[in-house]
PDB file of C-alpha atoms and ligand atoms in Angstrom:
ATOM      1  CA  MET S   1     138.299 181.332 136.378  1.00  0.00           C
ATOM      2  CA  LYS S   2     138.853 184.736 137.944  1.00  0.00           C
ATOM      3  CA  LYS S   3     142.360 185.512 139.135  1.00  0.00           C
ATOM      4  CA  GLY S   4     142.948 186.707 142.665  1.00  0.00           C
ATOM      5  CA  LYS S   5     141.524 185.552 145.968  1.00  0.00           C
ATOM      6  CA  PRO S   6     139.593 182.304 146.199  1.00  0.00           C
ATOM      7  CA  ASN S   7     135.904 183.118 146.121  1.00  0.00           C
ATOM      8  CA  ASN S   8     134.625 180.422 148.403  1.00  0.00           C
ATOM      9  CA  THR S   9     135.039 180.037 152.155  1.00  0.00           C
ATOM     10  CA  LEU S  10     136.068 176.367 152.022  1.00  0.00           C
ATOM     11  CA  LEU S  11     138.583 177.027 149.245  1.00  0.00           C
ATOM     12  CA  ASN S  12     139.807 179.986 151.241  1.00  0.00           C
ATOM     13  CA  TYR S  13     140.383 177.744 154.276  1.00  0.00           C
ATOM     14  CA  PHE S  14     142.523 175.303 152.325  1.00  0.00           C
ATOM     15  CA  ALA S  15     144.364 177.933 150.328  1.00  0.00           C
ATOM     16  CA  SER S  16     145.355 179.767 153.475  1.00  0.00           C
ATOM     17  CA  ARG S  17     146.952 176.659 155.002  1.00  0.00           C
ATOM     18  CA  GLU S  18     150.718 176.967 155.010  1.00  0.00           C
ATOM     19  CA  GLY S  19     153.353 174.221 154.922  1.00  0.00           C
ATOM     20  CA  ASN S  20     154.382 171.752 157.626  1.00  0.00           C
ATOM     21  CA  ALA S  21     155.063 174.479 160.160  1.00  0.00           C
ATOM     22  CA  SER S  22     151.368 175.266 160.421  1.00  0.00           C
ATOM     23  CA  VAL S  23     150.137 171.697 160.801  1.00  0.00           C
ATOM     24  CA  SER S  24     148.611 171.458 164.230  1.00  0.00           C
ATOM     25  CA  LYS S  25     148.697 168.449 166.530  1.00  0.00           C
ATOM     26  CA  SER S  26     145.026 167.822 165.924  1.00  0.00           C
ATOM     27  CA  ASP S  27     145.704 167.585 162.176  1.00  0.00           C
ATOM     28  CA  HIS S  28     148.262 164.900 162.897  1.00  0.00           C
ATOM     29  CA  LYS S  29     145.784 162.982 164.988  1.00  0.00           C
ATOM     30  CA  THR S  30     142.936 163.091 162.534  1.00  0.00           C
ATOM     31  CA  ASN S  31     144.821 162.191 159.372  1.00  0.00           C
ATOM     32  CA  GLY S  32     145.321 158.448 159.060  1.00  0.00           C
ATOM     33  CA  GLY S  33     146.808 158.822 155.585  1.00  0.00           C
ATOM     34  CA  HIS S  34     145.510 156.664 152.772  1.00  0.00           C
ATOM     35  CA  ASN S  35     148.515 154.402 152.800  1.00  0.00           C
ATOM     36  CA  GLY S  36     147.569 153.265 156.269  1.00  0.00           C
ATOM     37  CA  LYS S  37     150.365 155.091 158.108  1.00  0.00           C
ATOM     38  CA  ALA S  38     149.013 157.198 160.926  1.00  0.00           C
ATOM     39  CA  GLY S  39     149.181 160.988 160.718  1.00  0.00           C
ATOM     40  CA  SER S  40     152.259 162.172 158.867  1.00  0.00           C
ATOM     41  CA  ASP S  41     150.863 165.403 157.443  1.00  0.00           C
ATOM     42  CA  HIS S  42     147.687 167.236 156.584  1.00  0.00           C
ATOM     43  CA  PRO S  43     145.655 165.631 153.763  1.00  0.00           C
ATOM     44  CA  VAL S  44     145.870 168.747 151.639  1.00  0.00           C
ATOM     45  CA  HIS S  45     149.610 168.910 152.121  1.00  0.00           C
ATOM     46  CA  ARG S  46     149.963 165.236 151.320  1.00  0.00           C
ATOM     47  CA  SER S  47     148.334 165.633 147.947  1.00  0.00           C
ATOM     48  CA  VAL S  48     150.660 168.516 147.213  1.00  0.00           C
ATOM     49  CA  ILE S  49     153.738 166.548 148.216  1.00  0.00           C
ATOM     50  CA  ASN S  50     152.748 163.571 146.117  1.00  0.00           C
ATOM     51  CA  THR S  51     152.307 165.612 142.969  1.00  0.00           C
ATOM     52  CA  GLN S  52     155.802 167.045 143.348  1.00  0.00           C
ATOM     53  CA  GLY S  53     157.658 163.818 142.474  1.00  0.00           C
ATOM     54  CA  PRO S  54     159.594 161.542 144.806  1.00  0.00           C
ATOM     55  CA  ASN S  55     162.749 163.587 145.289  1.00  0.00           C
ATOM     56  CA  LYS S  56     161.426 167.112 145.561  1.00  0.00           C
ATOM     57  CA  LYS S  57     160.975 168.737 148.945  1.00  0.00           C
ATOM     58  CA  PHE S  58     157.798 170.416 149.965  1.00  0.00           C
ATOM     59  CA  VAL S  59     158.375 173.991 151.070  1.00  0.00           C
ATOM     60  CA  ASN S  60     155.448 176.186 152.124  1.00  0.00           C
ATOM     61  CA  LYS S  61     153.386 175.253 149.091  1.00  0.00           C
ATOM     62  CA  ARG S  62     149.748 176.347 149.026  1.00  0.00           C
ATOM     63  CA  LEU S  63     147.050 174.868 146.868  1.00  0.00           C
ATOM     64  CA  THR S  64     145.852 177.353 144.309  1.00  0.00           C
ATOM     65  CA  GLU S  65     142.151 177.665 143.619  1.00  0.00           C
ATOM     66  CA  ASN S  66     142.647 175.936 140.268  1.00  0.00           C
ATOM     67  CA  GLU S  67     144.487 173.046 141.925  1.00  0.00           C
ATOM     68  CA  MET S  68     141.652 172.606 144.382  1.00  0.00           C
ATOM     69  CA  ILE S  69     139.067 172.633 141.625  1.00  0.00           C
ATOM     70  CA  ALA S  70     141.177 170.142 139.661  1.00  0.00           C
ATOM     71  CA  ASN S  71     141.281 167.894 142.749  1.00  0.00           C
ATOM     72  CA  ALA S  72     137.530 168.165 143.246  1.00  0.00           C
ATOM     73  CA  PHE S  73     137.066 167.227 139.588  1.00  0.00           C
ATOM     74  CA  GLY S  74     139.500 164.324 140.035  1.00  0.00           C
ATOM     75  CA  PHE S  75     137.521 163.073 143.018  1.00  0.00           C
ATOM     76  CA  LEU S  76     134.289 163.120 141.049  1.00  0.00           C
ATOM     77  CA  LEU S  77     135.924 161.399 138.097  1.00  0.00           C
ATOM     78  CA  ALA S  78     137.753 158.808 140.236  1.00  0.00           C
ATOM     79  CA  GLY S  79     134.804 158.203 142.521  1.00  0.00           C
ATOM     80  CA  HIS S  80     131.708 158.325 140.379  1.00  0.00           C
ATOM     81  CA  GLN S  81     132.249 156.126 137.354  1.00  0.00           C
ATOM     82  CA  THR S  82     134.187 153.476 139.282  1.00  0.00           C
ATOM     83  CA  THR S  83     131.393 153.134 141.844  1.00  0.00           C
ATOM     84  CA  CYS S  84     128.743 153.115 139.146  1.00  0.00           C
ATOM     85  CA  PHE S  85     130.516 150.374 137.181  1.00  0.00           C
ATOM     86  CA  ALA S  86     131.122 148.232 140.268  1.00  0.00           C
ATOM     87  CA  LEU S  87     127.428 148.346 141.085  1.00  0.00           C
ATOM     88  CA  SER S  88     126.359 147.640 137.492  1.00  0.00           C
ATOM     89  CA  TYR S  89     128.786 144.736 137.054  1.00  0.00           C
ATOM     90  CA  CYS S  90     127.654 143.305 140.362  1.00  0.00           C
ATOM     91  CA  LEU S  91     123.954 143.344 139.413  1.00  0.00           C
ATOM     92  CA  HIS S  92     124.856 141.840 136.046  1.00  0.00           C
ATOM     93  CA  GLU S  93     126.730 138.993 137.753  1.00  0.00           C
ATOM     94  CA  LEU S  94     123.853 138.434 140.194  1.00  0.00           C
ATOM     95  CA  ALA S  95     121.402 138.172 137.312  1.00  0.00           C
ATOM     96  CA  LEU S  96     123.645 135.592 135.645  1.00  0.00           C
ATOM     97  CA  ASN S  97     124.159 133.696 138.914  1.00  0.00           C
ATOM     98  CA  PRO S  98     120.750 133.261 140.591  1.00  0.00           C
ATOM     99  CA  SER S  99     122.053 130.855 143.240  1.00  0.00           C
ATOM    100  CA  VAL S 100     124.587 133.475 144.396  1.00  0.00           C
ATOM    101  CA  GLN S 101     121.807 136.074 144.436  1.00  0.00           C
ATOM    102  CA  GLN S 102     119.655 133.800 146.602  1.00  0.00           C
ATOM    103  CA  ILE S 103     122.430 133.262 149.185  1.00  0.00           C
ATOM    104  CA  LEU S 104     123.009 137.025 149.259  1.00  0.00           C
ATOM    105  CA  TYR S 105     119.285 137.735 149.628  1.00  0.00           C
ATOM    106  CA  ASP S 106     119.042 135.308 152.555  1.00  0.00           C
ATOM    107  CA  GLU S 107     122.037 136.893 154.267  1.00  0.00           C
ATOM    108  CA  ILE S 108     120.658 140.428 153.840  1.00  0.00           C
ATOM    109  CA  ASN S 109     117.195 139.398 154.959  1.00  0.00           C
ATOM    110  CA  GLY S 110     118.686 137.866 158.097  1.00  0.00           C
ATOM    111  CA  ALA S 111     120.362 141.182 158.925  1.00  0.00           C
ATOM    112  CA  THR S 112     117.233 143.280 158.476  1.00  0.00           C
ATOM    113  CA  ASP S 113     115.773 144.589 161.739  1.00  0.00           C
ATOM    114  CA  LEU S 114     112.098 144.660 162.751  1.00  0.00           C
ATOM    115  CA  ASP S 115     111.600 148.091 161.141  1.00  0.00           C
ATOM    116  CA  GLY S 116     112.828 146.741 157.808  1.00  0.00           C
ATOM    117  CA  GLN S 117     116.112 148.647 158.124  1.00  0.00           C
ATOM    118  CA  ILE S 118     119.584 147.235 157.554  1.00  0.00           C
ATOM    119  CA  PRO S 119     121.722 148.561 160.419  1.00  0.00           C
ATOM    120  CA  TYR S 120     124.961 150.268 159.397  1.00  0.00           C
ATOM    121  CA  ASP S 121     126.959 147.965 161.688  1.00  0.00           C
ATOM    122  CA  SER S 122     125.569 144.881 159.965  1.00  0.00           C
ATOM    123  CA  VAL S 123     126.633 146.115 156.556  1.00  0.00           C
ATOM    124  CA  LEU S 124     130.113 146.763 157.866  1.00  0.00           C
ATOM    125  CA  ALA S 125     130.675 143.680 159.952  1.00  0.00           C
ATOM    126  CA  ARG S 126     127.963 141.043 159.699  1.00  0.00           C
ATOM    127  CA  LEU S 127     127.442 140.523 155.985  1.00  0.00           C
ATOM    128  CA  PRO S 128     130.472 138.460 154.889  1.00  0.00           C
ATOM    129  CA  TYR S 129     128.767 137.159 151.745  1.00  0.00           C
ATOM    130  CA  LEU S 130     127.941 140.690 150.605  1.00  0.00           C
ATOM    131  CA  ASP S 131     131.597 141.590 151.060  1.00  0.00           C
ATOM    132  CA  ALA S 132     132.603 138.475 149.112  1.00  0.00           C
ATOM    133  CA  VAL S 133     130.189 139.207 146.252  1.00  0.00           C
ATOM    134  CA  LEU S 134     131.494 142.745 145.863  1.00  0.00           C
ATOM    135  CA  SER S 135     135.144 141.693 146.137  1.00  0.00           C
ATOM    136  CA  GLU S 136     134.604 139.013 143.489  1.00  0.00           C
ATOM    137  CA  THR S 137     132.897 141.562 141.235  1.00  0.00           C
ATOM    138  CA  LEU S 138     135.898 143.870 141.552  1.00  0.00           C
ATOM    139  CA  ARG S 139     138.258 140.986 140.799  1.00  0.00           C
ATOM    140  CA  ARG S 140     136.422 139.890 137.665  1.00  0.00           C
ATOM    141  CA  HIS S 141     135.774 143.385 136.372  1.00  0.00           C
ATOM    142  CA  PHE S 142     138.560 145.891 136.706  1.00  0.00           C
ATOM    143  CA  ALA S 143     137.152 149.002 135.067  1.00  0.00           C
ATOM    144  CA  VAL S 144     140.099 151.315 135.781  1.00  0.00           C
ATOM    145  CA  SER S 145     142.792 151.685 133.120  1.00  0.00           C
ATOM    146  CA  PRO S 146     146.023 149.712 133.691  1.00  0.00           C
ATOM    147  CA  ILE S 147     147.811 151.125 136.716  1.00  0.00           C
ATOM    148  CA  SER S 148     150.993 152.907 135.717  1.00  0.00           C
ATOM    149  CA  ARG S 149     154.031 153.995 137.658  1.00  0.00           C
ATOM    150  CA  VAL S 150     157.270 155.825 136.870  1.00  0.00           C
ATOM    151  CA  ALA S 151     160.372 154.309 138.472  1.00  0.00           C
ATOM    152  CA  ALA S 152     162.110 156.683 140.891  1.00  0.00           C
ATOM    153  CA  ILE S 153     165.365 154.677 140.798  1.00  0.00           C
ATOM    154  CA  ASP S 154     166.856 151.862 138.723  1.00  0.00           C
ATOM    155  CA  TYR S 155     165.199 148.692 140.007  1.00  0.00           C
ATOM    156  CA  THR S 156     165.932 145.068 139.180  1.00  0.00           C
ATOM    157  CA  LEU S 157     162.964 142.723 139.342  1.00  0.00           C
ATOM    158  CA  GLY S 158     164.019 139.780 141.534  1.00  0.00           C
ATOM    159  CA  ASN S 159     166.218 137.345 139.618  1.00  0.00           C
ATOM    160  CA  THR S 160     164.597 137.998 136.242  1.00  0.00           C
ATOM    161  CA  GLY S 161     167.516 140.073 134.978  1.00  0.00           C
ATOM    162  CA  ILE S 162     165.059 142.800 134.040  1.00  0.00           C
ATOM    163  CA  THR S 163     165.993 146.267 135.262  1.00  0.00           C
ATOM    164  CA  ILE S 164     163.535 149.109 135.121  1.00  0.00           C
ATOM    165  CA  LYS S 165     165.442 152.328 134.633  1.00  0.00           C
ATOM    166  CA  ALA S 166     164.743 155.461 136.645  1.00  0.00           C
ATOM    167  CA  GLY S 167     162.185 157.560 134.798  1.00  0.00           C
ATOM    168  CA  GLN S 168     160.829 154.592 132.846  1.00  0.00           C
ATOM    169  CA  GLN S 169     157.053 154.105 132.900  1.00  0.00           C
ATOM    170  CA  ILE S 170     155.588 150.673 133.512  1.00  0.00           C
ATOM    171  CA  GLU S 171     151.999 149.498 133.296  1.00  0.00           C
ATOM    172  CA  ILE S 172     150.555 146.861 135.614  1.00  0.00           C
ATOM    173  CA  PRO S 173     147.953 144.822 133.699  1.00  0.00           C
ATOM    174  CA  VAL S 174     145.488 144.399 136.553  1.00  0.00           C
ATOM    175  CA  TYR S 175     142.672 142.912 134.467  1.00  0.00           C
ATOM    176  CA  SER S 176     145.014 140.165 133.223  1.00  0.00           C
ATOM    177  CA  ILE S 177     146.391 139.444 136.704  1.00  0.00           C
ATOM    178  CA  HIS S 178     142.882 139.240 138.193  1.00  0.00           C
ATOM    179  CA  ASN S 179     141.746 136.868 135.454  1.00  0.00           C
ATOM    180  CA  SER S 180     144.841 134.669 135.260  1.00  0.00           C
ATOM    181  CA  ASP S 181     144.607 130.978 136.176  1.00  0.00           C
ATOM    182  CA  LYS S 182     148.108 131.322 137.586  1.00  0.00           C
ATOM    183  CA  TYR S 183     146.613 133.188 140.555  1.00  0.00           C
ATOM    184  CA  PHE S 184     142.903 132.311 140.625  1.00  0.00           C
ATOM    185  CA  VAL S 185     141.399 128.866 140.094  1.00  0.00           C
ATOM    186  CA  ASP S 186     138.857 128.899 137.256  1.00  0.00           C
ATOM    187  CA  PRO S 187     139.313 132.675 136.960  1.00  0.00           C
ATOM    188  CA  PHE S 188     136.367 133.424 134.672  1.00  0.00           C
ATOM    189  CA  ARG S 189     133.892 131.804 137.058  1.00  0.00           C
ATOM    190  CA  PHE S 190     132.052 134.249 139.312  1.00  0.00           C
ATOM    191  CA  ASN S 191     132.753 132.599 142.635  1.00  0.00           C
ATOM    192  CA  PRO S 192     132.393 134.829 145.733  1.00  0.00           C
ATOM    193  CA  ASP S 193     133.450 131.891 147.945  1.00  0.00           C
ATOM    194  CA  ARG S 194     137.093 132.734 147.224  1.00  0.00           C
ATOM    195  CA  PHE S 195     136.606 135.833 149.371  1.00  0.00           C
ATOM    196  CA  LEU S 196     135.059 134.139 152.390  1.00  0.00           C
ATOM    197  CA  VAL S 197     137.267 134.457 155.465  1.00  0.00           C
ATOM    198  CA  GLN S 198     138.428 130.839 155.378  1.00  0.00           C
ATOM    199  CA  ASN S 199     139.530 131.114 151.710  1.00  0.00           C
ATOM    200  CA  ARG S 200     140.983 134.627 151.587  1.00  0.00           C
ATOM    201  CA  ARG S 201     144.334 133.397 152.846  1.00  0.00           C
ATOM    202  CA  ASN S 202     144.788 131.545 149.533  1.00  0.00           C
ATOM    203  CA  ILE S 203     144.998 134.844 147.654  1.00  0.00           C
ATOM    204  CA  ARG S 204     148.611 135.735 146.959  1.00  0.00           C
ATOM    205  CA  PRO S 205     149.747 139.224 147.994  1.00  0.00           C
ATOM    206  CA  TYR S 206     149.596 141.806 145.180  1.00  0.00           C
ATOM    207  CA  THR S 207     147.509 139.600 142.886  1.00  0.00           C
ATOM    208  CA  LEU S 208     144.403 141.492 143.944  1.00  0.00           C
ATOM    209  CA  LEU S 209     144.688 145.137 143.012  1.00  0.00           C
ATOM    210  CA  SER S 210     141.080 146.318 142.714  1.00  0.00           C
ATOM    211  CA  PHE S 211     141.994 149.495 144.615  1.00  0.00           C
ATOM    212  CA  SER S 212     145.696 149.301 143.766  1.00  0.00           C
ATOM    213  CA  SER S 213     148.325 149.181 146.494  1.00  0.00           C
ATOM    214  CA  GLY S 214     151.042 151.257 148.117  1.00  0.00           C
ATOM    215  CA  PRO S 215     151.108 154.947 148.978  1.00  0.00           C
ATOM    216  CA  ARG S 216     149.079 155.974 145.892  1.00  0.00           C
ATOM    217  CA  ASN S 217     146.302 153.427 146.246  1.00  0.00           C
ATOM    218  CA  CYS S 218     142.659 154.450 146.112  1.00  0.00           C
ATOM    219  CA  VAL S 219     141.785 157.022 148.758  1.00  0.00           C
ATOM    220  CA  GLY S 220     138.094 156.196 148.336  1.00  0.00           C
ATOM    221  CA  GLU S 221     138.317 152.434 148.965  1.00  0.00           C
ATOM    222  CA  ARG S 222     136.474 152.261 152.282  1.00  0.00           C
ATOM    223  CA  PHE S 223     133.930 154.843 151.244  1.00  0.00           C
ATOM    224  CA  ALA S 224     133.296 153.031 147.954  1.00  0.00           C
ATOM    225  CA  MET S 225     132.954 149.615 149.609  1.00  0.00           C
ATOM    226  CA  LEU S 226     130.522 150.997 152.167  1.00  0.00           C
ATOM    227  CA  THR S 227     128.310 152.930 149.758  1.00  0.00           C
ATOM    228  CA  ILE S 228     128.165 150.085 147.232  1.00  0.00           C
ATOM    229  CA  LYS S 229     127.364 147.543 149.945  1.00  0.00           C
ATOM    230  CA  MET S 230     124.640 149.768 151.417  1.00  0.00           C
ATOM    231  CA  THR S 231     123.097 150.325 147.978  1.00  0.00           C
ATOM    232  CA  LEU S 232     123.314 146.651 147.051  1.00  0.00           C
ATOM    233  CA  ALA S 233     121.804 145.524 150.348  1.00  0.00           C
ATOM    234  CA  HIS S 234     118.747 147.738 149.855  1.00  0.00           C
ATOM    235  CA  MET S 235     118.358 146.824 146.179  1.00  0.00           C
ATOM    236  CA  ILE S 236     118.682 143.078 146.703  1.00  0.00           C
ATOM    237  CA  ARG S 237     116.177 143.121 149.543  1.00  0.00           C
ATOM    238  CA  LYS S 238     113.531 144.801 147.387  1.00  0.00           C
ATOM    239  CA  TYR S 239     114.231 143.574 143.856  1.00  0.00           C
ATOM    240  CA  ARG S 240     115.223 140.436 142.025  1.00  0.00           C
ATOM    241  CA  PHE S 241     117.668 140.781 139.117  1.00  0.00           C
ATOM    242  CA  ASN S 242     117.230 138.430 136.178  1.00  0.00           C
ATOM    243  CA  THR S 243     118.648 138.018 132.714  1.00  0.00           C
ATOM    244  CA  CYS S 244     116.617 139.080 129.684  1.00  0.00           C
ATOM    245  CA  THR S 245     117.170 138.782 125.948  1.00  0.00           C
ATOM    246  CA  GLU S 246     119.459 141.828 125.979  1.00  0.00           C
ATOM    247  CA  THR S 247     121.692 140.554 128.798  1.00  0.00           C
ATOM    248  CA  ASP S 248     125.132 139.893 127.316  1.00  0.00           C
ATOM    249  CA  ASP S 249     126.996 136.793 128.408  1.00  0.00           C
ATOM    250  CA  PRO S 250     129.893 137.102 127.914  1.00  0.00           C
ATOM    251  CA  ILE S 251     130.051 140.873 128.202  1.00  0.00           C
ATOM    252  CA  ARG S 252     131.090 142.696 125.041  1.00  0.00           C
ATOM    253  CA  TYR S 253     133.636 145.450 125.591  1.00  0.00           C
ATOM    254  CA  GLN S 254     134.004 148.756 123.813  1.00  0.00           C
ATOM    255  CA  LYS S 255     136.961 148.848 121.474  1.00  0.00           C
ATOM    256  CA  PHE S 256     139.684 151.472 121.288  1.00  0.00           C
ATOM    257  CA  THR S 257     139.457 152.755 124.862  1.00  0.00           C
ATOM    258  CA  HIS S 258     142.119 152.546 127.538  1.00  0.00           C
ATOM    259  CA  PHE S 259     139.483 151.297 129.998  1.00  0.00           C
ATOM    260  CA  MET S 260     137.638 147.960 130.048  1.00  0.00           C
ATOM    261  CA  LEU S 261     134.258 149.525 129.344  1.00  0.00           C
ATOM    262  CA  PRO S 262     131.285 147.301 128.517  1.00  0.00           C
ATOM    263  CA  GLU S 263     129.153 148.073 125.482  1.00  0.00           C
ATOM    264  CA  ARG S 264     126.114 147.625 127.714  1.00  0.00           C
ATOM    265  CA  LEU S 265     125.036 145.926 130.957  1.00  0.00           C
ATOM    266  CA  ILE S 266     121.332 145.159 130.804  1.00  0.00           C
ATOM    267  CA  VAL S 267     119.341 143.094 133.309  1.00  0.00           C
ATOM    268  CA  ARG S 268     115.647 142.661 134.119  1.00  0.00           C
ATOM    269  CA  ILE S 269     114.510 144.076 137.462  1.00  0.00           C
ATOM    270  CA  GLU S 270     111.515 142.629 139.248  1.00  0.00           C
ATOM    271  CA  PRO S 271     110.097 143.781 142.601  1.00  0.00           C
ATOM    272  CA  ARG S 272     110.099 141.074 145.269  1.00  0.00           C
ATOM    273  CA  VAL S 273     106.650 140.513 146.707  1.00  0.00           C
TER     274      VAL S 273
HETATM  275  C1  HEM W 301     134.595 150.659 143.277  1.00  0.00           C
HETATM  276  C2  HEM W 301     135.028 151.895 143.330  1.00  0.00           C
HETATM  277  C3  HEM W 301     136.461 152.298 143.104  1.00  0.00           C
HETATM  278  C4  HEM W 301     137.497 151.601 142.532  1.00  0.00           C
HETATM  279  C5  HEM W 301     137.475 150.194 141.934  1.00  0.00           C
HETATM  280  C6  HEM W 301     138.658 152.454 142.579  1.00  0.00           C
HETATM  281  C7  HEM W 301     139.911 152.097 142.127  1.00  0.00           C
HETATM  282  C8  HEM W 301     140.997 152.940 142.106  1.00  0.00           C
HETATM  283  C9  HEM W 301     142.277 152.596 141.551  1.00  0.00           C
HETATM  284  C10 HEM W 301     142.641 151.252 140.931  1.00  0.00           C
HETATM  285  C11 HEM W 301     143.078 153.673 141.682  1.00  0.00           C
HETATM  286  C12 HEM W 301     144.487 153.802 141.108  1.00  0.00           C
HETATM  287  C13 HEM W 301     145.526 153.902 142.093  1.00  0.00           C
HETATM  288  C14 HEM W 301     146.876 153.727 141.474  1.00  0.00           C
HETATM  289  O1  HEM W 301     147.230 154.385 140.490  1.00  0.00           O
HETATM  290  O2  HEM W 301     147.593 152.908 142.007  1.00  0.00           O
HETATM  291  C15 HEM W 301     142.316 154.712 142.345  1.00  0.00           C
HETATM  292  C16 HEM W 301     142.792 155.963 142.677  1.00  0.00           C
HETATM  293  C17 HEM W 301     142.044 156.954 143.255  1.00  0.00           C
HETATM  294  N1  HEM W 301     140.742 156.851 143.682  1.00  0.00           N
HETATM  295 FE1  HEM W 301     139.553 155.233 143.532  1.00  0.00          FE
HETATM  296  N2  HEM W 301     138.316 153.642 143.176  1.00  0.00           N
HETATM  297  C18 HEM W 301     136.988 153.590 143.512  1.00  0.00           C
HETATM  298  C19 HEM W 301     136.254 154.570 144.155  1.00  0.00           C
HETATM  299  C20 HEM W 301     136.729 155.791 144.541  1.00  0.00           C
HETATM  300  C21 HEM W 301     135.977 156.797 145.268  1.00  0.00           C
HETATM  301  C22 HEM W 301     134.530 156.636 145.739  1.00  0.00           C
HETATM  302  C23 HEM W 301     136.799 157.877 145.420  1.00  0.00           C
HETATM  303  C24 HEM W 301     136.564 159.200 146.093  1.00  0.00           C
HETATM  304  C25 HEM W 301     135.544 159.468 146.864  1.00  0.00           C
HETATM  305  C26 HEM W 301     138.071 157.549 144.806  1.00  0.00           C
HETATM  306  C27 HEM W 301     139.151 158.395 144.746  1.00  0.00           C
HETATM  307  C28 HEM W 301     140.367 158.070 144.195  1.00  0.00           C
HETATM  308  C29 HEM W 301     141.488 159.001 144.103  1.00  0.00           C
HETATM  309  C30 HEM W 301     141.493 160.472 144.560  1.00  0.00           C
HETATM  310  C31 HEM W 301     142.539 158.304 143.524  1.00  0.00           C
HETATM  311  C32 HEM W 301     143.941 158.818 143.247  1.00  0.00           C
HETATM  312  C33 HEM W 301     144.803 158.497 144.441  1.00  0.00           C
HETATM  313  C34 HEM W 301     146.228 158.982 144.293  1.00  0.00           C
HETATM  314  O3  HEM W 301     146.678 159.188 143.156  1.00  0.00           O
HETATM  315  O4  HEM W 301     146.903 159.146 145.325  1.00  0.00           O
HETATM  316  N3  HEM W 301     137.992 156.275 144.296  1.00  0.00           N
HETATM  317  N4  HEM W 301     141.052 154.239 142.594  1.00  0.00           N
END
């Protein structure tokens, strides 16, 4: 990487942004913030603040070209493989659960317009079973490494007598929580019904962490849900997914990685006629 001025107009735009003083009113309006709180600062500034640690103040910090490239790389890494695995696991589950696939097919077919298109609004709002199938996939298969956090202050966990010291790192075993019978009935069964509106209220807060939670949760959650749903809707309408001799049930996982990565996810794809 060459030293000196950023060599790209977009990079140049971001790099030339100063600290809070330069954040315009329109920036405040447009940035919802990924923790759900409306407009506290510019997205670029927010990422800078968050990488500074909880107690450090942000003073006129610019993103360097290398930091921007690192962020772009992070986005690709965080966004690509996660989306790809969610889609693959989902098709694998649908192949293993033909009755679920049929209900999903019927729902998608019902939302298809006369031109054979699936309107954007339908995918967002009128396909509850599609939402449930994807949510259940992300519960059963958490492909991100355990979520870790470093305590900012000494913190005692309820009445357990356990105190996490400031600076101590903890790991949250999301896969185990998602697949524990303490929180989910018959946890290894692929059952999208748990995510239908009438059943969602039975899910205890913080037992579902597919996109994590809190101020550092996944910034790509909505985008990921939308793109995966769109892709699934088109695939399911045109193809049927079946098991074949190479379909693993149960899935075999790769050993010695920090992630829950499958050895393979193979299904048979058949065009619907
Ligand atoms: C099914 C797809 C996805 C899943 C399951 C997923 C899940 C997660 C999880 C569990 C985290 C960890 C948050 C934490 O440490 O608490 C995370 C962070 C993140 N994700 Fe995603 N993600 C997905 C798609 C995406 C996409 C499409 C993008 C970008 C377009 C994205 C961008 C990010 C970024 C930038 C972070 C770091 C956020 C931060 O540290 O503040 N993700 N994601």
